[in-house]
PDB file of C-alpha atoms and ligand atoms in Angstrom:
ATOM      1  CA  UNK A   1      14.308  39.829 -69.763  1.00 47.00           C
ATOM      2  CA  UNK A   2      12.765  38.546 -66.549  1.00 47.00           C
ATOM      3  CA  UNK A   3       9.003  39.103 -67.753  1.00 59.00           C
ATOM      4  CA  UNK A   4       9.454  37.254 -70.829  1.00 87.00           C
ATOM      5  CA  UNK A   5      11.281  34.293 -68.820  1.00 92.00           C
ATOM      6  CA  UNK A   6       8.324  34.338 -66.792  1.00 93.00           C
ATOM      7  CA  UNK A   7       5.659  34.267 -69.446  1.00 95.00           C
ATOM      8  CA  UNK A   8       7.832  31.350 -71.159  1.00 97.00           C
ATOM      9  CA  UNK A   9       7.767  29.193 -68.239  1.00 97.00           C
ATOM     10  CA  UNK A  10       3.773  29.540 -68.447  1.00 97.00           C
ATOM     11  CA  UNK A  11       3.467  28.658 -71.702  1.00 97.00           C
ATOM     12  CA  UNK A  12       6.438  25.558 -71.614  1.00 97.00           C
ATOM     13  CA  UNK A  13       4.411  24.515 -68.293  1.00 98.00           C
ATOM     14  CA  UNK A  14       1.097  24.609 -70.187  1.00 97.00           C
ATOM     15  CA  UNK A  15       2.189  22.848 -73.134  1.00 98.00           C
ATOM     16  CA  UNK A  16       4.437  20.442 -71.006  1.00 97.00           C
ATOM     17  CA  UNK A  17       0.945  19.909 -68.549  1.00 97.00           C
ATOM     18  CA  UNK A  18      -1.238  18.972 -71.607  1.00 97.00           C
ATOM     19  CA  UNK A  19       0.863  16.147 -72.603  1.00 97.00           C
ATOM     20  CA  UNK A  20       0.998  14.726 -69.378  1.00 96.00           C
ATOM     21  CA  UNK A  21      -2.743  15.374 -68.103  1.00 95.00           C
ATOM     22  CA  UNK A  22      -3.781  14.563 -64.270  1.00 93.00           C
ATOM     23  CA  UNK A  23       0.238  14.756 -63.479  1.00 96.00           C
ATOM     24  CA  UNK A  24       1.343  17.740 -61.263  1.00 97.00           C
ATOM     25  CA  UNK A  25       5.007  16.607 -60.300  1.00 98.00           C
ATOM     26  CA  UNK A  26       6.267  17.561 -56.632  1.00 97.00           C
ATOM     27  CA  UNK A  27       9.919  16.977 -57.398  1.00 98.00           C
ATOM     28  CA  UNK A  28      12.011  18.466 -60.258  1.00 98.00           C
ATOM     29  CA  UNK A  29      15.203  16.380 -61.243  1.00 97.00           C
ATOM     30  CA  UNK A  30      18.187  18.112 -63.065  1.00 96.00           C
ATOM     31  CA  UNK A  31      20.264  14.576 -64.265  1.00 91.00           C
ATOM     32  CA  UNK A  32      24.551  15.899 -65.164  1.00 84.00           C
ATOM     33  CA  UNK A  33      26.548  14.069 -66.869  1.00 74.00           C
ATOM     34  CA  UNK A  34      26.613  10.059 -67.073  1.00 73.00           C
ATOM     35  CA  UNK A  35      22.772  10.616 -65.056  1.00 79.00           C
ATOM     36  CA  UNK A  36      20.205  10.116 -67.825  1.00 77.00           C
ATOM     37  CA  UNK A  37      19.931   6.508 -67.706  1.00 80.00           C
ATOM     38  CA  UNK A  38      17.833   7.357 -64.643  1.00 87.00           C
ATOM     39  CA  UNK A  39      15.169   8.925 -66.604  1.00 87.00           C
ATOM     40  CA  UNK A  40      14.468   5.453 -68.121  1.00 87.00           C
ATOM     41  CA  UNK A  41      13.390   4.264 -65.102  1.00 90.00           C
ATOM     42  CA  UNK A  42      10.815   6.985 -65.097  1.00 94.00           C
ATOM     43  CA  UNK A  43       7.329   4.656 -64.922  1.00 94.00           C
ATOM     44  CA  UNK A  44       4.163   6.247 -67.184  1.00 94.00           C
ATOM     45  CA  UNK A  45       6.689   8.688 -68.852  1.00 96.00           C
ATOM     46  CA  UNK A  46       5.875  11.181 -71.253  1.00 96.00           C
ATOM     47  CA  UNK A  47       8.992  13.192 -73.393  1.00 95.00           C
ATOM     48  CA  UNK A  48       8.773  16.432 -74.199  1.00 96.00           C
ATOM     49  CA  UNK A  49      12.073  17.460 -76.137  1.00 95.00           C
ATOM     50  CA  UNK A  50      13.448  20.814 -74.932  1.00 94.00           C
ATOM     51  CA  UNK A  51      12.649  21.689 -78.975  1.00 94.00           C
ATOM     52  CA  UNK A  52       9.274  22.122 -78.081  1.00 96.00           C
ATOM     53  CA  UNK A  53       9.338  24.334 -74.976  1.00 96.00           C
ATOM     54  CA  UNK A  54      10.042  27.852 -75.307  1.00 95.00           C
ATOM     55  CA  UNK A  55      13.082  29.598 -73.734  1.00 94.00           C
ATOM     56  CA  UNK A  56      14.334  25.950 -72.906  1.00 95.00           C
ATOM     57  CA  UNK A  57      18.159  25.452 -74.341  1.00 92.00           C
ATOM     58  CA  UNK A  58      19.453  23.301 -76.382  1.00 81.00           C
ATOM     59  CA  UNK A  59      21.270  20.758 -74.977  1.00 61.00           C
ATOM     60  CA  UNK A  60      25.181  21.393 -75.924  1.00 57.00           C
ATOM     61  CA  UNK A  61      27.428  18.698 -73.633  1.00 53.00           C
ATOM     62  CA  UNK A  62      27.693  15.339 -74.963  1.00 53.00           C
ATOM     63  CA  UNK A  63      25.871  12.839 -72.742  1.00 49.00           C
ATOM     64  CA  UNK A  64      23.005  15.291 -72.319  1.00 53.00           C
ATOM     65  CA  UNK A  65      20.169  14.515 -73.905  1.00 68.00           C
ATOM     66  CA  UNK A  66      18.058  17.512 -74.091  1.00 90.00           C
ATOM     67  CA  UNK A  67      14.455  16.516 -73.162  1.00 93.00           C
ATOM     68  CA  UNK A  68      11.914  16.875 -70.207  1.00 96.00           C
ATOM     69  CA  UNK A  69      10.173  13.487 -69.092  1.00 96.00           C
ATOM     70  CA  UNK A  70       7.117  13.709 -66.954  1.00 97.00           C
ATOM     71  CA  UNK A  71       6.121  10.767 -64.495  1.00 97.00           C
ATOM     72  CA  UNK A  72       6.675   8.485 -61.798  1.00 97.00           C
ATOM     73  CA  UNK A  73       9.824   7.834 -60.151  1.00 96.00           C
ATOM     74  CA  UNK A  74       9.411   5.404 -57.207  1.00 96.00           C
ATOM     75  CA  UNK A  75       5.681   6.153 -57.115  1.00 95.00           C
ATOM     76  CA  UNK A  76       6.076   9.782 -56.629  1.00 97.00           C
ATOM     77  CA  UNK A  77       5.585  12.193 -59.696  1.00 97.00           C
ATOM     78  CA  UNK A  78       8.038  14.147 -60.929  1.00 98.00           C
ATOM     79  CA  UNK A  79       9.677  16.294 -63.794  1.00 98.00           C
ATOM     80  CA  UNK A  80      13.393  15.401 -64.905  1.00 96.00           C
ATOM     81  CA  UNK A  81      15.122  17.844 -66.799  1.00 96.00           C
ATOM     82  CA  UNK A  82      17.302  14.852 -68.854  1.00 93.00           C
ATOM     83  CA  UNK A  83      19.697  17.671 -70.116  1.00 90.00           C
ATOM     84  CA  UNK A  84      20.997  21.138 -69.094  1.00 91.00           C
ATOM     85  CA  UNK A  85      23.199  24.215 -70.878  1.00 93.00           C
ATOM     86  CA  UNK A  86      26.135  25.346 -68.638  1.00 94.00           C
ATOM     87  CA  UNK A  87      27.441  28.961 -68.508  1.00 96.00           C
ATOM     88  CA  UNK A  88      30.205  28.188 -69.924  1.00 95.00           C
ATOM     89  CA  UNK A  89      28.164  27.733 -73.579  1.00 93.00           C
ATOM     90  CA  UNK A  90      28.341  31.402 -73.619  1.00 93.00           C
ATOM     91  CA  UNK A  91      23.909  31.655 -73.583  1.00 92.00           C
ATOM     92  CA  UNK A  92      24.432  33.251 -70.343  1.00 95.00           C
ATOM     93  CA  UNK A  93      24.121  32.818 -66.735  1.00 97.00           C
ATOM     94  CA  UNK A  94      20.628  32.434 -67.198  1.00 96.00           C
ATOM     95  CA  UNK A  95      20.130  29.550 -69.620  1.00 95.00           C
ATOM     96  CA  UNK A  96      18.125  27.673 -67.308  1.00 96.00           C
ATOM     97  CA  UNK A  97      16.379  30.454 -65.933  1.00 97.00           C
ATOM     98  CA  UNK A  98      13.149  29.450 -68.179  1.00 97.00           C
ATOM     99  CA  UNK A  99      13.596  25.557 -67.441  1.00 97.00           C
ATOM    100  CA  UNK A 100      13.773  25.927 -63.829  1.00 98.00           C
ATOM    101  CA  UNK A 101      10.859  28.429 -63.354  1.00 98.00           C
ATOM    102  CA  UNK A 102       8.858  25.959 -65.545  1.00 98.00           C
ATOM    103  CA  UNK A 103       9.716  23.118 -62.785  1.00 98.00           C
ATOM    104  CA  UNK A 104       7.929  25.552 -60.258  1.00 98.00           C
ATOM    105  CA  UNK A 105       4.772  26.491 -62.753  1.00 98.00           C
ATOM    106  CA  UNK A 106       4.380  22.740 -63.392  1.00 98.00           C
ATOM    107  CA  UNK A 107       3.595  22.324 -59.460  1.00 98.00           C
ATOM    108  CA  UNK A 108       6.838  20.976 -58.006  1.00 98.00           C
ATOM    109  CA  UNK A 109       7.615  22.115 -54.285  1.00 98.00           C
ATOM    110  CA  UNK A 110      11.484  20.860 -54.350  1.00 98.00           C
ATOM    111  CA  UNK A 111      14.256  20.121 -56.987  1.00 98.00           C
ATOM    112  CA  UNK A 112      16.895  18.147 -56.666  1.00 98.00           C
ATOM    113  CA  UNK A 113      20.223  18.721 -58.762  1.00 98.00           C
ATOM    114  CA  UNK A 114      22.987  16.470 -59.737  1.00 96.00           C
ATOM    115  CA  UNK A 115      26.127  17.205 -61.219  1.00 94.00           C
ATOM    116  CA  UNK A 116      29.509  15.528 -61.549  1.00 93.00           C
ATOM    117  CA  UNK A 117      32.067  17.494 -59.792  1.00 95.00           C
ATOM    118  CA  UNK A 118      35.700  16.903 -59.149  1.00 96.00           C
ATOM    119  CA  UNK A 119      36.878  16.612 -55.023  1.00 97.00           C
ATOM    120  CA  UNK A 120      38.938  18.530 -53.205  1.00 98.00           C
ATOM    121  CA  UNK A 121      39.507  16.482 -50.394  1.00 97.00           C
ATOM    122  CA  UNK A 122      41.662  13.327 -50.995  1.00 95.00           C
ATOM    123  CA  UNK A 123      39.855  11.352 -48.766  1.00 96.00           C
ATOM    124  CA  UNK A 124      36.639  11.641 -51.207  1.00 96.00           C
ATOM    125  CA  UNK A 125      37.635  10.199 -54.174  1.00 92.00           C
ATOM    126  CA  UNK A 126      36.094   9.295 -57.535  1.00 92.00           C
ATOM    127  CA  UNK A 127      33.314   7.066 -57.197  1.00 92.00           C
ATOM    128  CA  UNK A 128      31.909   8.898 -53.718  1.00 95.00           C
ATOM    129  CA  UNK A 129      28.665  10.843 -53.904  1.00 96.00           C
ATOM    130  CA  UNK A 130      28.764  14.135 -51.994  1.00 97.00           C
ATOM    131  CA  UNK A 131      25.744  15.859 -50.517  1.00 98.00           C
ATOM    132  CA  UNK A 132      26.173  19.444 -51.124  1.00 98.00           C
ATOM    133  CA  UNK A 133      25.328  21.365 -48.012  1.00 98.00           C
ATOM    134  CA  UNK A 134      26.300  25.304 -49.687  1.00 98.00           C
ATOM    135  CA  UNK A 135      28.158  26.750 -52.232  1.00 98.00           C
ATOM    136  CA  UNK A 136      31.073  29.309 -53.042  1.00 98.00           C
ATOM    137  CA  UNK A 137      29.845  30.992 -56.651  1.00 98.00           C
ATOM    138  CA  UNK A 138      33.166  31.620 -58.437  1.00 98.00           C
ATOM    139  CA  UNK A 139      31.887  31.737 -62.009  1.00 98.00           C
ATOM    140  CA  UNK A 140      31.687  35.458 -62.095  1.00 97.00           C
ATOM    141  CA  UNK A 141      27.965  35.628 -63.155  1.00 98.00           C
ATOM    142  CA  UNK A 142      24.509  35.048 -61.160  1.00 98.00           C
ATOM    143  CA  UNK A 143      21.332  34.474 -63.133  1.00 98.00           C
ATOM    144  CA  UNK A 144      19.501  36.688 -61.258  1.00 98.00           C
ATOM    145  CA  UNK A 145      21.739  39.710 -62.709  1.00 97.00           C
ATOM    146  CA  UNK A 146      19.266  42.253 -64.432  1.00 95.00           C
ATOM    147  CA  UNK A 147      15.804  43.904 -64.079  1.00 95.00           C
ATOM    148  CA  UNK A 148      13.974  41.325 -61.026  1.00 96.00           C
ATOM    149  CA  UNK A 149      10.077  40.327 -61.693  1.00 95.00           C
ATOM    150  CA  UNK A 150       8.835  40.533 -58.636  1.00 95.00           C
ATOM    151  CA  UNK A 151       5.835  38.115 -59.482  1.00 95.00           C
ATOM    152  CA  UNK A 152       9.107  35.205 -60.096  1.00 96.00           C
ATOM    153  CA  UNK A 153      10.422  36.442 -56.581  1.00 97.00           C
ATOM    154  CA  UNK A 154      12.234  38.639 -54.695  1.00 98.00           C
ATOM    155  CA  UNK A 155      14.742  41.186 -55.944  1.00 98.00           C
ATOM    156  CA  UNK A 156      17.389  40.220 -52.919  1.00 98.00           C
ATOM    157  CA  UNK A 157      16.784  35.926 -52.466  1.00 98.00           C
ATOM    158  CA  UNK A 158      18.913  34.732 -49.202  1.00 98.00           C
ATOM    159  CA  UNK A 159      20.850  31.705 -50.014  1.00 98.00           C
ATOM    160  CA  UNK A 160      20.952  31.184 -45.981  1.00 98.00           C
ATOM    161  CA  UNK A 161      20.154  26.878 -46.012  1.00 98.00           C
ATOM    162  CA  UNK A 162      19.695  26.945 -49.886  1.00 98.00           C
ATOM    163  CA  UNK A 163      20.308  23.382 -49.935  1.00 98.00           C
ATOM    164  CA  UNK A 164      17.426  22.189 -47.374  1.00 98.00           C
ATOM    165  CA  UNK A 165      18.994  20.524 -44.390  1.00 98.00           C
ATOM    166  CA  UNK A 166      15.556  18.321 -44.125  1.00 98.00           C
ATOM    167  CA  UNK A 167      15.928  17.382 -47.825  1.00 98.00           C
ATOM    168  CA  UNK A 168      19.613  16.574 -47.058  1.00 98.00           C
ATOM    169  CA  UNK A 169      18.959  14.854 -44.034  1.00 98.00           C
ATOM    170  CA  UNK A 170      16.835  12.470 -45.767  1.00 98.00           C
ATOM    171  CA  UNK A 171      19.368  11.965 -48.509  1.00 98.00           C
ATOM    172  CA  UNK A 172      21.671  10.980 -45.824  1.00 98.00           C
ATOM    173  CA  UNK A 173      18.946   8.391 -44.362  1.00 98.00           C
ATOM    174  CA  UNK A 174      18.552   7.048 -48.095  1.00 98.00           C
ATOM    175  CA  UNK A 175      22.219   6.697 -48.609  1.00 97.00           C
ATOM    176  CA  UNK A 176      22.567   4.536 -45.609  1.00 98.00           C
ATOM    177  CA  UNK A 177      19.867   2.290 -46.086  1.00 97.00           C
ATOM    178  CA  UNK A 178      21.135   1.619 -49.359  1.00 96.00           C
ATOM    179  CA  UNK A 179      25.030   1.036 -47.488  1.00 96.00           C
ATOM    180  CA  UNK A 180      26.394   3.973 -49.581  1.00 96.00           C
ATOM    181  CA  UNK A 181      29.443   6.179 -48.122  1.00 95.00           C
ATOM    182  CA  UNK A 182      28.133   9.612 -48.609  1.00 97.00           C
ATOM    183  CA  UNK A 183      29.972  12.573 -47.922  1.00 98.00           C
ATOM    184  CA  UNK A 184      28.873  15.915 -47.503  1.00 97.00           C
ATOM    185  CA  UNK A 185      30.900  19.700 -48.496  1.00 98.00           C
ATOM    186  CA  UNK A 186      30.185  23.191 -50.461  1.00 98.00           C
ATOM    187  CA  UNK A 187      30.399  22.926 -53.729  1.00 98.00           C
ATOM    188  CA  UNK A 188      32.401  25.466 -55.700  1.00 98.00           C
ATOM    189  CA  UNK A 189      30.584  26.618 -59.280  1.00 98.00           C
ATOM    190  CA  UNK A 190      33.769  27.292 -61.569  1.00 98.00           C
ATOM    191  CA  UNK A 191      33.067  28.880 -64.921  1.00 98.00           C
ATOM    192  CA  UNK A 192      35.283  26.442 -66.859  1.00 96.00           C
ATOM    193  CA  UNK A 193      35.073  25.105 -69.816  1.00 96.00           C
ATOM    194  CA  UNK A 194      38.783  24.693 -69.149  1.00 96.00           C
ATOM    195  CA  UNK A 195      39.315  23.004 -65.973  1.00 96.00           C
ATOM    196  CA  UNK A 196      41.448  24.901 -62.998  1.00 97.00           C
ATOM    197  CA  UNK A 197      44.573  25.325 -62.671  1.00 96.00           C
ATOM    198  CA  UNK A 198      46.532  23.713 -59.710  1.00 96.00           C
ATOM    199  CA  UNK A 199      46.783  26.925 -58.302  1.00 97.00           C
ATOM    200  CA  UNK A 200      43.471  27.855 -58.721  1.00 98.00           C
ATOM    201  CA  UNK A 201      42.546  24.358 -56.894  1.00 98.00           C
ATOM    202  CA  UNK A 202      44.850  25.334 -53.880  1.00 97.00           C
ATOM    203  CA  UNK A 203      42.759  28.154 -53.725  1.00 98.00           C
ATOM    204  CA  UNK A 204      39.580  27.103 -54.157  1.00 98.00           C
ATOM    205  CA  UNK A 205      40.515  24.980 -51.394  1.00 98.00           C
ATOM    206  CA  UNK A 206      41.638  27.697 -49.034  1.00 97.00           C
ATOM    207  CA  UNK A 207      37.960  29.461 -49.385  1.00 97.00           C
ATOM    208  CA  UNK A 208      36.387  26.419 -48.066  1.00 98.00           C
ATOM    209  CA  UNK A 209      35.293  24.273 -50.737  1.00 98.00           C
ATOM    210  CA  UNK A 210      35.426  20.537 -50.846  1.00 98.00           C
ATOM    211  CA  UNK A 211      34.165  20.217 -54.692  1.00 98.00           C
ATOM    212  CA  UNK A 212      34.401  22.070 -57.535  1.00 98.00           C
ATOM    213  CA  UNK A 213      32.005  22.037 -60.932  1.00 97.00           C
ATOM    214  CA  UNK A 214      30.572  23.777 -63.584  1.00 97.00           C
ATOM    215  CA  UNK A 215      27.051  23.908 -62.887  1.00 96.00           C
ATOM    216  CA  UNK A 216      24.475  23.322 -60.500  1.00 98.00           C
ATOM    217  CA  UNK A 217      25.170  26.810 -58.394  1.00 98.00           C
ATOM    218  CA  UNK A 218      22.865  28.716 -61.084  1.00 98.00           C
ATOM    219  CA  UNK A 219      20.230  26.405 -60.983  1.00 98.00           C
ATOM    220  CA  UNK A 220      20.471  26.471 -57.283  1.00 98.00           C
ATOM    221  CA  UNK A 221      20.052  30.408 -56.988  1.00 98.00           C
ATOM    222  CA  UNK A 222      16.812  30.282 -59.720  1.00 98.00           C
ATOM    223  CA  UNK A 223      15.863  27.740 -57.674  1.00 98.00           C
ATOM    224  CA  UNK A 224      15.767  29.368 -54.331  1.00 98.00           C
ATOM    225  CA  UNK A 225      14.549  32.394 -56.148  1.00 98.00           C
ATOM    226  CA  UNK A 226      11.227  31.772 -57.079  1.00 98.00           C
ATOM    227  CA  UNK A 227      10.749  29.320 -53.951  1.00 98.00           C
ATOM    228  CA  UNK A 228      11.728  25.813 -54.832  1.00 98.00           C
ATOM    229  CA  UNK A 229      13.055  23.647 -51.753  1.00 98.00           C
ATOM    230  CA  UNK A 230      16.581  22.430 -53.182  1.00 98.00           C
ATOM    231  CA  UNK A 231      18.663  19.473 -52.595  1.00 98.00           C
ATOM    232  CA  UNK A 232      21.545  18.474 -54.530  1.00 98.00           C
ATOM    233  CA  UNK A 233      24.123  15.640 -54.903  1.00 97.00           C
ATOM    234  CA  UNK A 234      27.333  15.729 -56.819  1.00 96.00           C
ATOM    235  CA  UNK A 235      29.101  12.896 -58.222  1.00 94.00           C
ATOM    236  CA  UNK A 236      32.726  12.578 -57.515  1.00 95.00           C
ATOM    237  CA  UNK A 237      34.831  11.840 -60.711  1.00 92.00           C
ATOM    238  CA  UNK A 238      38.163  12.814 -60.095  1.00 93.00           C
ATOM    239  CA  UNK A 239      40.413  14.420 -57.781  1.00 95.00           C
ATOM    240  CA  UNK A 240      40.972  18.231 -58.528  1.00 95.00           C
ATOM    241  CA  UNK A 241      44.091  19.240 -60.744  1.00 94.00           C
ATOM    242  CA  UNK A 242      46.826  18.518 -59.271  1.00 93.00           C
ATOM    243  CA  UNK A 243      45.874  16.578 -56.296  1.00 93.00           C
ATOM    244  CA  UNK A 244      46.925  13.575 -58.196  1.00 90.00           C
ATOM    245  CA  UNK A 245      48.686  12.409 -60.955  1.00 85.00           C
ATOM    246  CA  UNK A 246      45.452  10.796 -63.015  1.00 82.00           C
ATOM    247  CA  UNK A 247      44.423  12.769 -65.981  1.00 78.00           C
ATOM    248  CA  UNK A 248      41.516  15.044 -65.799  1.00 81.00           C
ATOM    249  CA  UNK A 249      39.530  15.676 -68.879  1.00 81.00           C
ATOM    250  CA  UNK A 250      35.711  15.069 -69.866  1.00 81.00           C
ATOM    251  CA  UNK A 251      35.732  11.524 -70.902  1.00 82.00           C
ATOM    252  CA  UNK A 252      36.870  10.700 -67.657  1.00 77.00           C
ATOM    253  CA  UNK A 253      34.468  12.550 -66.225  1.00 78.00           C
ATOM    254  CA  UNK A 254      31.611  10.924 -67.973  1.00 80.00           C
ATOM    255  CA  UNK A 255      33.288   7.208 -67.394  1.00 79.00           C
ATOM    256  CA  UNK A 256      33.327   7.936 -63.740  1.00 80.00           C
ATOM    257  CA  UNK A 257      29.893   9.696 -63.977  1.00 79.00           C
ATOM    258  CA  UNK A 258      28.373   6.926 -65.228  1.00 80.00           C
ATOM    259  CA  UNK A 259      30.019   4.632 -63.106  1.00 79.00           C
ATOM    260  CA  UNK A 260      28.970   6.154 -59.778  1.00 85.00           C
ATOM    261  CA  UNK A 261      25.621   7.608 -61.283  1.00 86.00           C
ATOM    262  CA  UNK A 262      24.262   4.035 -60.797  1.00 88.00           C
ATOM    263  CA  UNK A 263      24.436   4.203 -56.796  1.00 92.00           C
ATOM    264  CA  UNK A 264      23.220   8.074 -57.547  1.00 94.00           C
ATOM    265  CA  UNK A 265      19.965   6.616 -59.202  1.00 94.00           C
ATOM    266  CA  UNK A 266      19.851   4.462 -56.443  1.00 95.00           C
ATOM    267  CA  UNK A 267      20.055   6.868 -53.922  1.00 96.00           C
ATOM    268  CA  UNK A 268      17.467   9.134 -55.488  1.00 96.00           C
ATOM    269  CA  UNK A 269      14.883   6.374 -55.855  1.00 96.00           C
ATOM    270  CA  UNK A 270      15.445   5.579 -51.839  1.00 97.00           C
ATOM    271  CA  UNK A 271      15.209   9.154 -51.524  1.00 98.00           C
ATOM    272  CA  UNK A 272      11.653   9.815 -53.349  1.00 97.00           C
ATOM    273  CA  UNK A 273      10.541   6.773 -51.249  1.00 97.00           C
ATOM    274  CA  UNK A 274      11.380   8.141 -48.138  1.00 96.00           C
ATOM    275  CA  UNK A 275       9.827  11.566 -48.802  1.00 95.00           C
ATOM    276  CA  UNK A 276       7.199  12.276 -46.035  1.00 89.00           C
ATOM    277  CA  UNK A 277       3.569  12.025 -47.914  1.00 82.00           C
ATOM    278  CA  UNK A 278       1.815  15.464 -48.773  1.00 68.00           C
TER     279      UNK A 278
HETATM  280  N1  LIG B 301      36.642  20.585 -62.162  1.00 61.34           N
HETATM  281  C1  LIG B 301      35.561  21.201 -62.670  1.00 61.34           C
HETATM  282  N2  LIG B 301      34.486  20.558 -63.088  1.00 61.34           N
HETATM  283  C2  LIG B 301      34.486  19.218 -62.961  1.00 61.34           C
HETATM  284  C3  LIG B 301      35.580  18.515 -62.433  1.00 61.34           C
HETATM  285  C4  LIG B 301      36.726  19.243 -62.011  1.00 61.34           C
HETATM  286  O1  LIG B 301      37.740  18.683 -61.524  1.00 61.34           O
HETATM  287  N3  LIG B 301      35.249  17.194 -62.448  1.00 61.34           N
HETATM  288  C5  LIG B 301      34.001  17.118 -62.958  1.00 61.34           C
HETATM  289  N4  LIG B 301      33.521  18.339 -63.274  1.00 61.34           N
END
């Protein structure tokens, strides 16, 4: 499977390259839930709909709109993936094995991954960005699972600092020139679609997490794999189960996404500013 994943992100790169000539992006953007307003602010941008890139998913959640856009995000280029395909869709672990390899073909060094995630500390509650710093992988699945092409990367990728302490240092800078409360924890990838149990919070809890989601962990181990720099920011919509009494279901989650995901665009923006110049 690997090969042909590889020789699909060539061809999705190529195509994706020719209709944005003299671009090569340095930063790859993965916008969750309640995010894609940011890729409006995209200056110069060209859309490519996932439709037309081979081995590139089609967009299943609501609020994901299923298209890459190529441009400039304060002044430095980039490539958003406006869109992804969870595990939980059933495509596999994988499913974003072709779009994130693409990000790395196209010429981008780093990627940074959003996603809206629901806290595990009290004190964090909806509305608070959190800076992931590692993750706990419970969704019983990696995407790297199956024959390795060495020309992608290695067979055995350490995750040791997968989330770039530079990269998160800097997000930490942007959040407090913009006055913004960030917090920082691990991120736990749950398979969902159902959400945990109360149980299964108190022990994601116990292992060390302070978040818990159902993406951004596969992304993060593609990522790392074939040599993107990754940084990553969840969105805080809601308390786990059972760590309060407010209901927590998807349209919350996208309300609260969308909510917060302004001072997340924000943040982002400061944060492509402040990157250090080639
Ligand atoms: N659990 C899992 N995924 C989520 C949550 C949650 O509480 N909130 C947003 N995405």
């Amino acid at each position: 499977m690997s090969p042909s994943s590889r020789l699909q992100a060539a061809e999705a790169a190529e195509i994706a390259a020719a209709r944005a000539p003299g671009l090569t992006p340095r930063v790859a953007l993965v916008l969750g839930s309640g995010l894609g307003p940011l890729a409006e602010r995209i200056a110069d941008a060209v859309a490519v709909p996932y439709g037309d890139l081979p081995g590139f998913p089609e967009a299943g959640v609501e609020g994901h709109a299923g298209r890459l856009v190529l441009g400039r995000l304060a002044g430095v280029a980039v490539a958003c993936l406006q869109g992804r395909a969870h595990a939980y869709e059933g495509k596999g672990f994988d499913v974003m094995a072709t779009p994130v390899r693409t990000m790395k073909m196209l010429g981008c060094e780093a990627i940074y991954l959003t996603c809206a995630a629901g806290s595990l500390r009290r004190e964090v509650d909806a509305g608070r960005l959190m800076t992931i710093t590692d993750h706990i992988n419970m969704q019983g699945g990696n995407p790297l699972a199956g024959p390795n092409d060495p020309e992608l990367g290695p067979r055995f990728p350490p995750l040791v600092d997968a989330y770039d302490p530079a990269l998160r240092r800097l997000q930490g800078a942007a959040a407090e020139a913009l006055g913004i409360d960030l917090a920082d924890g691990v991120y736990c990838a749950w398979l969902g679609p159902s959400f945990e149990t109360p149980a299964e919070v108190r022990m994601i809890q116990g292992f060390g997490a302070d978040a818990v989601g159902m993406s951004t962990v596969p992304e993060c181990i593609l990522a790392r794999h074939c040599g993107l720099t990754v940084t990553a920011t969840a969105v805080i919509t809601n308390l786990g189960v059972g760590l309060s009494d407010a209901p927590v279901d998807h349209a919350q989650t996208l309300r609260a996404a969308t909510a917060a995901g302004k001072d997340l665009a924000a943040l982002i923006e400061r944060f492509l500013e402040m990157l250090p110049s080639e």
